[in-house]
Amino acid sequence: MISVIIVNYHCADLSIRAMASVQAQAVPHEILLVDNSVSPSEADRLAANLPPQTRLIVSPSNLGFGRACNQAYARARGDMILLLNPDALLHPGCLEQLCKPLLADRRIGAVGPRIFWDSARHYLLPPSIHPGPEQLLWHSMNCRYAGLREYYSQRFRAQAIRLWQRQDPCRVDALSGGLALLSRKALEHAGGLFDEGFFMYFEDSDLFWRLRQAGYRLAYAPRAEASHSYEHHPAKHRLMVEAAPYYYAKHFAHAPRARLANWIARRNQSVGNIELPGTQALGVQRGPLCLPVPEQWQQGWLLEISPSPWLVPAIGQFGQGPQASIAADCWPLLHSGHYYSRLGAPLGKTGQMPVWQWSK
C-alpha cells in the first residue's frame, strides 16, 4: 500500500483537488493530510471533503513542511510513501507507473514522475538539480567568468531535453520533494523522512542526498505523469536562502570544491552584468508573454522560461507555429519580478538562440 502525504497551508481547494487525483488511481493507498493553516474554517472545509481512507491531522501551529510530513509519516501504514504537494495532481496511471521501478529494483530508494506546470500538460517543469559543491562552484564561476555562462546554460538545456523527451525510466541525481514516491525501507536505512532542522526548502535535497549516501538510487519514470502548479514568488526565494546554509554546512562544509566556490563568491561582489551574451530587454509585460518564432524554427521549437539569467533551471514548452507564448492560466503563477525566455530548435545545431529579459 502507498501512504500519500499532503501538507495543507491555506489552500484547501488545491488540497481537495490533489486528493481527488489520488482517489482516481487504481493502486491501493491511504491519504494523510496535515493542515498547517491554524485556521478553524480551513480545517472544517478539509474535514467536509475528505475522501475515503483519509486521515486529517490538524496542527496547533505552523510546523513547517518537514515536521508536518514527519507527523504523517509516523502514522503511515504503507510500505511506500508518496510526497504530494497540495498544488500538484496525479494524471491517470501515475501511481502504477511510479511503483514499477521501485518494485523492480530494490536498489532504488525514490522515483519521480514527468512533471508538467499546467494541467493541460503543455509546459514541462525542469529536472531537479542536486545542490552540491559542483553546483556551488558553477554558480560562483559563472558570476565571475562570462565565457562559462553559455556553456553552463547549454549543458543544462541539453540535459533537460533528454529527460523531457525520454520514455523509459532512468537514474537521476535529484528529485523534487513535492512529488516523489519513496521506499519506506530505504527511508529507514537513510535516517528517516525529513530533518526537522529545515523549516521549509532544502529538506528534500537533504533527504535525497541521504538516500544516495546510504547506497540507494534515484529514478525518473517518464510514463508516470503529474502536474504541479508551481508559483514563483519572492517569499519562496527568501525561505530557500534561509535554509541553504544549514544544508551546505551539514553535508559539504569541508568539501574542497565548496570551499573554492565560497572563495570565488567573496570576490564576486564587484561583478556587474551576469546575463547571457546578447540578452535583449523586453521591458514590463502587462499580459501573457507572446514571442514571434523565426521561420526556420516554426516546424518545431522549444520555449524556455526562467527567473535565472542563465535559464538554469527553466520551464520548457515544445511547440510549432509562428508564435510561442505563456498560457493565460499559467501567467498568474509568475509573480512580480524579472524573468528570462529563450527560443530555439529543440535538437541539432540551433545557432544563436535569442534570449529575452522581461519583467512582470
mmCIF file of C-alpha atoms in Angstrom:
data_model
loop_
_atom_site.group_PDB
_atom_site.id
_atom_site.type_symbol
_atom_site.label_atom_id
_atom_site.label_comp_id
_atom_site.label_asym_id
_atom_site.label_seq_id
_atom_site.Cartn_x
_atom_site.Cartn_y
_atom_site.Cartn_z
ATOM 1 C CA MET A 1 0.000 0.000 0.000
ATOM 2 C CA ILE A 2 1.046 3.596 -0.648
ATOM 3 C CA SER A 3 0.709 6.228 2.062
ATOM 4 C CA VAL A 4 0.166 9.634 0.440
ATOM 5 C CA ILE A 5 1.298 12.644 2.500
ATOM 6 C CA ILE A 6 -0.113 16.097 1.722
ATOM 7 C CA VAL A 7 0.578 19.257 3.769
ATOM 8 C CA ASN A 8 -2.070 21.974 3.502
ATOM 9 C CA TYR A 9 -1.397 25.640 4.241
ATOM 10 C CA HIS A 10 -4.337 27.918 3.420
ATOM 11 C CA CYS A 11 -5.029 26.158 0.127
ATOM 12 C CA ALA A 12 -7.951 23.838 0.881
ATOM 13 C CA ASP A 13 -9.328 23.894 -2.656
ATOM 14 C CA LEU A 14 -5.982 22.786 -4.071
ATOM 15 C CA SER A 15 -5.598 20.066 -1.442
ATOM 16 C CA ILE A 16 -9.085 18.766 -2.252
ATOM 17 C CA ARG A 17 -8.141 18.667 -5.943
ATOM 18 C CA ALA A 18 -4.901 16.806 -5.141
ATOM 19 C CA MET A 19 -6.774 14.231 -3.033
ATOM 20 C CA ALA A 20 -9.300 13.683 -5.826
ATOM 21 C CA SER A 21 -6.458 12.921 -8.244
ATOM 22 C CA VAL A 22 -5.118 10.326 -5.800
ATOM 23 C CA GLN A 23 -8.547 8.742 -5.395
ATOM 24 C CA ALA A 24 -8.711 8.219 -9.157
ATOM 25 C CA GLN A 25 -5.598 5.987 -9.049
ATOM 26 C CA ALA A 26 -6.061 2.212 -9.193
ATOM 27 C CA VAL A 27 -3.273 1.433 -6.700
ATOM 28 C CA PRO A 28 -4.248 0.741 -3.030
ATOM 29 C CA HIS A 29 -3.498 3.798 -0.924
ATOM 30 C CA GLU A 30 -4.292 5.877 2.115
ATOM 31 C CA ILE A 31 -4.051 9.673 2.413
ATOM 32 C CA LEU A 32 -2.645 11.532 5.392
ATOM 33 C CA LEU A 33 -3.489 15.228 5.174
ATOM 34 C CA VAL A 34 -1.752 17.605 7.578
ATOM 35 C CA ASP A 35 -3.275 21.062 7.977
ATOM 36 C CA ASN A 36 -0.684 23.667 8.998
ATOM 37 C CA SER A 37 -3.050 26.611 8.497
ATOM 38 C CA VAL A 38 -4.073 27.155 12.151
ATOM 39 C CA SER A 39 -7.486 28.161 10.849
ATOM 40 C CA PRO A 40 -10.725 26.517 12.063
ATOM 41 C CA SER A 41 -12.522 27.391 8.834
ATOM 42 C CA GLU A 42 -9.739 25.824 6.756
ATOM 43 C CA ALA A 43 -9.774 22.659 8.861
ATOM 44 C CA ASP A 44 -13.573 22.468 8.648
ATOM 45 C CA ARG A 45 -13.515 22.757 4.858
ATOM 46 C CA LEU A 46 -10.933 19.982 4.603
ATOM 47 C CA ALA A 47 -12.840 17.765 7.049
ATOM 48 C CA ALA A 48 -16.011 18.164 4.985
ATOM 49 C CA ASN A 49 -14.264 17.000 1.814
ATOM 50 C CA LEU A 50 -12.143 14.052 2.938
ATOM 51 C CA PRO A 51 -12.171 11.079 0.567
ATOM 52 C CA PRO A 52 -12.370 7.537 1.958
ATOM 53 C CA GLN A 53 -9.183 6.175 3.546
ATOM 54 C CA THR A 54 -8.061 9.697 4.501
ATOM 55 C CA ARG A 55 -6.950 10.954 7.893
ATOM 56 C CA LEU A 56 -6.810 14.660 8.723
ATOM 57 C CA ILE A 57 -4.157 15.860 11.170
ATOM 58 C CA VAL A 58 -4.750 19.429 12.346
ATOM 59 C CA SER A 59 -1.560 21.057 13.665
ATOM 60 C CA PRO A 60 -1.852 23.508 16.591
ATOM 61 C CA SER A 61 0.788 25.698 14.900
ATOM 62 C CA ASN A 62 2.547 26.010 11.558
ATOM 63 C CA LEU A 63 5.152 23.280 11.958
ATOM 64 C CA GLY A 64 6.849 23.829 8.634
ATOM 65 C CA PHE A 65 6.807 21.348 5.772
ATOM 66 C CA GLY A 66 9.307 18.798 7.104
ATOM 67 C CA ARG A 67 7.862 18.451 10.599
ATOM 68 C CA ALA A 68 4.325 18.221 9.234
ATOM 69 C CA CYS A 69 5.347 15.431 6.862
ATOM 70 C CA ASN A 70 7.084 13.613 9.709
ATOM 71 C CA GLN A 71 3.868 13.725 11.743
ATOM 72 C CA ALA A 72 2.046 11.988 8.918
ATOM 73 C CA TYR A 73 4.925 9.572 8.287
ATOM 74 C CA ALA A 74 4.760 8.397 11.904
ATOM 75 C CA ARG A 75 1.118 7.413 11.329
ATOM 76 C CA ALA A 76 1.571 5.976 7.835
ATOM 77 C CA ARG A 77 0.923 2.278 7.268
ATOM 78 C CA GLY A 78 2.220 1.894 3.727
ATOM 79 C CA ASP A 79 5.491 0.327 2.606
ATOM 80 C CA MET A 80 5.767 3.136 0.045
ATOM 81 C CA ILE A 81 5.378 6.865 0.750
ATOM 82 C CA LEU A 82 4.170 9.413 -1.791
ATOM 83 C CA LEU A 83 5.031 13.034 -1.085
ATOM 84 C CA LEU A 84 2.467 15.184 -2.881
ATOM 85 C CA ASN A 85 2.265 18.969 -2.767
ATOM 86 C CA PRO A 86 -1.265 20.355 -2.440
ATOM 87 C CA ASP A 87 -0.856 22.336 -5.676
ATOM 88 C CA ALA A 88 0.008 19.154 -7.586
ATOM 89 C CA LEU A 89 -2.174 16.451 -9.097
ATOM 90 C CA LEU A 90 -1.642 12.965 -10.474
ATOM 91 C CA HIS A 91 -2.700 12.065 -14.007
ATOM 92 C CA PRO A 92 -4.311 8.676 -14.715
ATOM 93 C CA GLY A 93 -1.993 5.717 -14.115
ATOM 94 C CA CYS A 94 0.677 7.820 -12.401
ATOM 95 C CA LEU A 95 0.957 5.756 -9.210
ATOM 96 C CA GLU A 96 1.077 2.478 -11.115
ATOM 97 C CA GLN A 97 3.942 3.736 -13.279
ATOM 98 C CA LEU A 98 5.826 5.139 -10.271
ATOM 99 C CA CYS A 99 5.605 1.796 -8.476
ATOM 100 C CA LYS A 100 7.186 -0.197 -11.302
ATOM 101 C CA PRO A 101 10.829 0.913 -10.911
ATOM 102 C CA LEU A 102 10.591 0.841 -7.116
ATOM 103 C CA LEU A 103 9.291 -2.746 -7.105
ATOM 104 C CA ALA A 104 11.610 -3.943 -9.869
ATOM 105 C CA ASP A 105 14.885 -2.816 -8.278
ATOM 106 C CA ARG A 106 15.395 -2.759 -4.524
ATOM 107 C CA ARG A 107 18.431 -0.519 -5.025
ATOM 108 C CA ILE A 108 16.055 2.324 -5.972
ATOM 109 C CA GLY A 109 15.019 4.422 -2.991
ATOM 110 C CA ALA A 110 12.840 7.047 -4.680
ATOM 111 C CA VAL A 111 11.113 7.665 -8.017
ATOM 112 C CA GLY A 112 9.795 10.853 -9.569
ATOM 113 C CA PRO A 113 7.326 11.368 -12.456
ATOM 114 C CA ARG A 114 7.337 13.564 -15.512
ATOM 115 C CA ILE A 115 6.002 16.822 -14.073
ATOM 116 C CA PHE A 116 4.112 19.438 -16.039
ATOM 117 C CA TRP A 117 3.492 23.007 -14.925
ATOM 118 C CA ASP A 118 -0.094 23.032 -16.208
ATOM 119 C CA SER A 119 -2.904 20.501 -16.062
ATOM 120 C CA ALA A 120 -3.169 20.540 -19.875
ATOM 121 C CA ARG A 121 0.411 19.146 -20.000
ATOM 122 C CA HIS A 122 1.952 21.707 -22.340
ATOM 123 C CA TYR A 123 4.734 23.095 -20.118
ATOM 124 C CA LEU A 124 7.348 20.840 -18.517
ATOM 125 C CA LEU A 125 8.921 21.657 -15.181
ATOM 126 C CA PRO A 126 12.725 21.450 -15.170
ATOM 127 C CA PRO A 127 14.678 18.430 -13.961
ATOM 128 C CA SER A 128 15.725 18.764 -10.323
ATOM 129 C CA ILE A 129 19.322 19.810 -9.697
ATOM 130 C CA HIS A 130 21.397 18.310 -6.891
ATOM 131 C CA PRO A 131 22.667 21.285 -4.845
ATOM 132 C CA GLY A 132 26.173 20.076 -4.092
ATOM 133 C CA PRO A 133 29.688 21.544 -4.243
ATOM 134 C CA GLU A 134 29.778 21.288 -8.041
ATOM 135 C CA GLN A 135 26.645 23.408 -8.346
ATOM 136 C CA LEU A 136 28.081 25.999 -5.943
ATOM 137 C CA LEU A 137 31.271 26.145 -7.959
ATOM 138 C CA TRP A 138 29.448 26.565 -11.253
ATOM 139 C CA HIS A 139 27.386 29.403 -9.818
ATOM 140 C CA SER A 140 30.329 31.328 -8.429
ATOM 141 C CA MET A 141 32.412 30.845 -11.592
ATOM 142 C CA ASN A 142 29.545 31.868 -13.879
ATOM 143 C CA CYS A 143 29.142 35.098 -11.935
ATOM 144 C CA ARG A 144 32.806 35.878 -12.465
ATOM 145 C CA TYR A 145 33.629 34.390 -15.889
ATOM 146 C CA ALA A 146 31.280 35.362 -18.726
ATOM 147 C CA GLY A 147 32.672 32.706 -21.072
ATOM 148 C CA LEU A 148 31.367 29.871 -18.905
ATOM 149 C CA ARG A 149 27.760 31.042 -18.767
ATOM 150 C CA GLU A 150 26.771 29.982 -22.273
ATOM 151 C CA TYR A 151 28.363 26.546 -21.850
ATOM 152 C CA TYR A 152 26.677 26.001 -18.487
ATOM 153 C CA SER A 153 23.306 27.117 -19.834
ATOM 154 C CA GLN A 154 23.539 24.950 -22.967
ATOM 155 C CA ARG A 155 24.647 21.947 -20.918
ATOM 156 C CA PHE A 156 21.585 22.165 -18.678
ATOM 157 C CA ARG A 157 19.337 22.706 -21.707
ATOM 158 C CA ALA A 158 20.659 19.530 -23.362
ATOM 159 C CA GLN A 159 20.202 17.519 -20.160
ATOM 160 C CA ALA A 160 16.659 18.830 -19.723
ATOM 161 C CA ILE A 161 15.699 17.988 -23.316
ATOM 162 C CA ARG A 162 16.980 14.428 -22.905
ATOM 163 C CA LEU A 163 14.802 13.905 -19.815
ATOM 164 C CA TRP A 164 11.785 15.765 -21.211
ATOM 165 C CA GLN A 165 11.801 13.549 -24.310
ATOM 166 C CA ARG A 166 12.679 10.293 -22.589
ATOM 167 C CA GLN A 167 10.139 7.446 -22.476
ATOM 168 C CA ASP A 168 11.831 4.821 -20.288
ATOM 169 C CA PRO A 169 12.926 5.021 -16.616
ATOM 170 C CA CYS A 170 16.459 6.147 -15.852
ATOM 171 C CA ARG A 171 18.691 7.147 -12.944
ATOM 172 C CA VAL A 172 18.892 10.792 -11.908
ATOM 173 C CA ASP A 173 20.878 12.766 -9.330
ATOM 174 C CA ALA A 174 17.941 14.586 -7.727
ATOM 175 C CA LEU A 175 14.162 14.641 -7.448
ATOM 176 C CA SER A 176 11.510 17.077 -6.237
ATOM 177 C CA GLY A 177 10.155 16.545 -2.738
ATOM 178 C CA GLY A 178 6.880 17.999 -3.971
ATOM 179 C CA LEU A 179 6.130 14.845 -5.938
ATOM 180 C CA ALA A 180 8.083 11.634 -5.290
ATOM 181 C CA LEU A 181 7.403 8.021 -4.345
ATOM 182 C CA LEU A 182 9.770 6.594 -1.723
ATOM 183 C CA SER A 183 10.562 3.159 -0.362
ATOM 184 C CA ARG A 184 9.865 3.056 3.369
ATOM 185 C CA LYS A 185 12.678 0.556 3.865
ATOM 186 C CA ALA A 186 15.105 2.901 2.126
ATOM 187 C CA LEU A 187 13.919 5.806 4.276
ATOM 188 C CA GLU A 188 14.605 3.890 7.468
ATOM 189 C CA HIS A 189 18.094 2.970 6.260
ATOM 190 C CA ALA A 190 18.758 6.630 5.398
ATOM 191 C CA GLY A 191 17.737 8.000 8.789
ATOM 192 C CA GLY A 192 14.019 8.638 8.342
ATOM 193 C CA LEU A 193 11.982 11.097 6.321
ATOM 194 C CA PHE A 194 12.842 14.763 6.924
ATOM 195 C CA ASP A 195 15.401 16.522 9.096
ATOM 196 C CA GLU A 196 13.312 18.915 11.187
ATOM 197 C CA GLY A 197 16.165 21.414 11.244
ATOM 198 C CA PHE A 198 14.709 22.600 7.926
ATOM 199 C CA PHE A 199 11.530 24.659 8.243
ATOM 200 C CA MET A 200 10.889 24.737 4.510
ATOM 201 C CA TYR A 201 13.028 24.051 1.429
ATOM 202 C CA PHE A 202 16.211 22.014 1.133
ATOM 203 C CA GLU A 203 14.674 19.287 3.326
ATOM 204 C CA ASP A 204 14.096 17.262 0.147
ATOM 205 C CA SER A 205 17.643 17.859 -1.111
ATOM 206 C CA ASP A 206 18.887 16.633 2.257
ATOM 207 C CA LEU A 207 16.654 13.552 2.047
ATOM 208 C CA PHE A 208 17.661 12.547 -1.464
ATOM 209 C CA TRP A 209 21.347 13.066 -0.681
ATOM 210 C CA ARG A 210 20.978 10.863 2.425
ATOM 211 C CA LEU A 211 19.349 8.168 0.281
ATOM 212 C CA ARG A 212 22.239 8.280 -2.172
ATOM 213 C CA GLN A 213 24.771 8.200 0.645
ATOM 214 C CA ALA A 214 23.002 5.120 2.037
ATOM 215 C CA GLY A 215 23.569 3.356 -1.277
ATOM 216 C CA TYR A 216 20.177 3.897 -2.911
ATOM 217 C CA ARG A 217 19.462 5.189 -6.399
ATOM 218 C CA LEU A 218 17.006 7.855 -7.545
ATOM 219 C CA ALA A 219 14.933 7.184 -10.643
ATOM 220 C CA TYR A 220 12.836 9.135 -13.125
ATOM 221 C CA ALA A 221 9.737 7.380 -14.517
ATOM 222 C CA PRO A 222 8.543 9.456 -17.512
ATOM 223 C CA ARG A 223 5.458 7.316 -18.170
ATOM 224 C CA ALA A 224 4.169 8.494 -14.795
ATOM 225 C CA GLU A 225 2.746 11.965 -15.357
ATOM 226 C CA ALA A 226 1.678 14.656 -12.917
ATOM 227 C CA SER A 227 1.155 18.411 -12.857
ATOM 228 C CA HIS A 228 2.436 20.903 -10.309
ATOM 229 C CA SER A 229 1.059 24.444 -10.464
ATOM 230 C CA TYR A 230 4.267 25.906 -9.075
ATOM 231 C CA GLU A 231 4.092 29.608 -8.245
ATOM 232 C CA HIS A 232 7.282 31.642 -8.494
ATOM 233 C CA HIS A 233 7.107 34.041 -5.546
ATOM 234 C CA PRO A 234 9.858 36.186 -3.915
ATOM 235 C CA ALA A 235 8.900 34.836 -0.468
ATOM 236 C CA LYS A 236 9.892 31.334 -1.577
ATOM 237 C CA HIS A 237 13.305 32.569 -2.612
ATOM 238 C CA ARG A 238 13.838 34.097 0.842
ATOM 239 C CA LEU A 239 12.978 30.799 2.514
ATOM 240 C CA MET A 240 15.422 28.974 0.231
ATOM 241 C CA VAL A 241 18.190 31.433 1.092
ATOM 242 C CA GLU A 242 17.499 30.927 4.790
ATOM 243 C CA ALA A 243 17.578 27.115 4.514
ATOM 244 C CA ALA A 244 20.684 26.782 2.321
ATOM 245 C CA PRO A 245 23.415 27.442 4.956
ATOM 246 C CA TYR A 246 22.194 24.610 7.201
ATOM 247 C CA TYR A 247 22.114 22.194 4.254
ATOM 248 C CA TYR A 248 25.601 23.019 2.986
ATOM 249 C CA ALA A 249 27.106 23.079 6.489
ATOM 250 C CA LYS A 250 25.562 19.680 7.230
ATOM 251 C CA HIS A 251 26.857 17.911 4.133
ATOM 252 C CA PHE A 252 29.619 19.874 2.430
ATOM 253 C CA ALA A 253 31.312 22.142 4.961
ATOM 254 C CA HIS A 254 34.726 20.618 4.267
ATOM 255 C CA ALA A 255 34.315 19.765 0.581
ATOM 256 C CA PRO A 256 37.216 21.355 -1.383
ATOM 257 C CA ARG A 257 35.004 22.486 -4.271
ATOM 258 C CA ALA A 258 32.543 24.111 -1.877
ATOM 259 C CA ARG A 259 35.368 25.992 -0.172
ATOM 260 C CA LEU A 260 36.710 27.101 -3.562
ATOM 261 C CA ALA A 261 33.224 28.247 -4.585
ATOM 262 C CA ASN A 262 32.905 30.335 -1.423
ATOM 263 C CA TRP A 263 36.370 31.847 -2.025
ATOM 264 C CA ILE A 264 35.367 32.889 -5.570
ATOM 265 C CA ALA A 265 31.978 34.165 -4.369
ATOM 266 C CA ARG A 266 33.634 36.524 -1.889
ATOM 267 C CA ARG A 267 35.489 38.094 -4.812
ATOM 268 C CA ASN A 268 32.414 38.429 -6.985
ATOM 269 C CA GLN A 269 30.878 41.373 -5.167
ATOM 270 C CA SER A 270 32.076 43.841 -7.776
ATOM 271 C CA VAL A 271 30.898 41.777 -10.760
ATOM 272 C CA GLY A 272 28.342 43.638 -12.910
ATOM 273 C CA ASN A 273 26.134 42.153 -15.629
ATOM 274 C CA ILE A 274 25.826 38.349 -15.379
ATOM 275 C CA GLU A 275 23.344 37.775 -18.216
ATOM 276 C CA LEU A 276 23.984 35.552 -21.203
ATOM 277 C CA PRO A 277 25.603 37.330 -24.167
ATOM 278 C CA GLY A 278 23.105 39.073 -26.439
ATOM 279 C CA THR A 279 20.225 39.138 -23.953
ATOM 280 C CA GLN A 280 17.567 41.576 -25.165
ATOM 281 C CA ALA A 281 15.333 43.651 -22.882
ATOM 282 C CA LEU A 282 11.574 43.448 -23.484
ATOM 283 C CA GLY A 283 10.501 45.635 -20.577
ATOM 284 C CA VAL A 284 7.413 45.151 -18.439
ATOM 285 C CA GLN A 285 4.805 42.683 -19.713
ATOM 286 C CA ARG A 286 1.218 43.592 -18.838
ATOM 287 C CA GLY A 287 -0.217 40.347 -20.180
ATOM 288 C CA PRO A 288 0.937 36.827 -21.080
ATOM 289 C CA LEU A 289 4.242 36.850 -22.938
ATOM 290 C CA CYS A 290 3.990 36.143 -26.668
ATOM 291 C CA LEU A 291 7.106 35.850 -28.855
ATOM 292 C CA PRO A 292 7.477 35.625 -32.643
ATOM 293 C CA VAL A 293 9.158 32.431 -33.879
ATOM 294 C CA PRO A 294 11.726 32.751 -36.691
ATOM 295 C CA GLU A 295 10.630 30.915 -39.833
ATOM 296 C CA GLN A 296 13.429 28.335 -39.630
ATOM 297 C CA TRP A 297 12.090 27.060 -36.264
ATOM 298 C CA GLN A 298 8.353 27.115 -36.926
ATOM 299 C CA GLN A 299 8.250 23.361 -37.643
ATOM 300 C CA GLY A 300 9.477 22.703 -34.120
ATOM 301 C CA TRP A 301 10.745 24.920 -31.316
ATOM 302 C CA LEU A 302 11.468 24.932 -27.593
ATOM 303 C CA LEU A 303 10.499 27.878 -25.397
ATOM 304 C CA GLU A 304 12.278 28.173 -22.032
ATOM 305 C CA ILE A 305 11.111 30.351 -19.134
ATOM 306 C CA SER A 306 13.162 31.054 -16.028
ATOM 307 C CA PRO A 307 13.922 33.644 -13.315
ATOM 308 C CA SER A 308 17.603 32.800 -13.832
ATOM 309 C CA PRO A 309 19.638 34.877 -16.315
ATOM 310 C CA TRP A 310 21.329 31.608 -17.375
ATOM 311 C CA LEU A 311 17.975 29.787 -17.698
ATOM 312 C CA VAL A 312 19.098 27.193 -15.158
ATOM 313 C CA PRO A 313 16.633 25.799 -14.277
ATOM 314 C CA ALA A 314 13.920 26.586 -16.816
ATOM 315 C CA ILE A 315 10.382 25.516 -17.660
ATOM 316 C CA GLY A 316 10.132 24.167 -21.206
ATOM 317 C CA GLN A 317 7.442 24.048 -23.861
ATOM 318 C CA PHE A 318 7.818 22.193 -27.164
ATOM 319 C CA GLY A 319 5.682 23.641 -29.927
ATOM 320 C CA GLN A 320 5.150 24.503 -33.575
ATOM 321 C CA GLY A 321 3.953 27.593 -35.401
ATOM 322 C CA PRO A 322 4.744 31.313 -35.690
ATOM 323 C CA GLN A 323 4.206 32.246 -32.025
ATOM 324 C CA ALA A 324 5.431 30.962 -28.661
ATOM 325 C CA SER A 325 3.622 32.146 -25.561
ATOM 326 C CA ILE A 326 2.854 31.595 -21.900
ATOM 327 C CA ALA A 327 -0.709 30.344 -21.459
ATOM 328 C CA ALA A 328 -3.198 32.637 -19.748
ATOM 329 C CA ASP A 329 -3.833 30.135 -16.937
ATOM 330 C CA CYS A 330 -0.090 29.879 -16.189
ATOM 331 C CA TRP A 331 0.580 33.626 -16.281
ATOM 332 C CA PRO A 332 -0.772 34.284 -12.728
ATOM 333 C CA LEU A 333 1.676 31.683 -11.359
ATOM 334 C CA LEU A 334 4.527 34.093 -12.125
ATOM 335 C CA HIS A 335 4.548 36.843 -9.516
ATOM 336 C CA SER A 336 6.233 40.237 -9.845
ATOM 337 C CA GLY A 337 9.915 40.006 -10.730
ATOM 338 C CA HIS A 338 12.470 39.609 -13.510
ATOM 339 C CA TYR A 339 12.294 36.683 -15.934
ATOM 340 C CA TYR A 340 14.170 35.320 -18.939
ATOM 341 C CA SER A 341 12.992 33.423 -22.004
ATOM 342 C CA ARG A 342 14.899 31.664 -24.770
ATOM 343 C CA LEU A 343 13.633 30.292 -28.055
ATOM 344 C CA GLY A 344 15.320 27.791 -30.342
ATOM 345 C CA ALA A 345 15.187 24.462 -32.112
ATOM 346 C CA PRO A 346 14.927 21.576 -29.674
ATOM 347 C CA LEU A 347 17.530 19.390 -31.395
ATOM 348 C CA GLY A 348 20.646 19.678 -33.514
ATOM 349 C CA LYS A 349 22.559 22.858 -34.240
ATOM 350 C CA THR A 350 20.467 25.768 -33.070
ATOM 351 C CA GLY A 351 22.718 28.674 -33.966
ATOM 352 C CA GLN A 352 22.397 31.838 -31.917
ATOM 353 C CA MET A 353 19.207 31.475 -29.903
ATOM 354 C CA PRO A 354 17.551 34.737 -28.830
ATOM 355 C CA VAL A 355 17.279 35.374 -25.081
ATOM 356 C CA TRP A 356 14.898 37.989 -23.702
ATOM 357 C CA GLN A 357 14.756 39.606 -20.273
ATOM 358 C CA TRP A 358 11.357 40.846 -19.162
ATOM 359 C CA SER A 359 9.583 41.911 -16.008
ATOM 360 C CA LYS A 360 6.172 41.465 -14.550
#
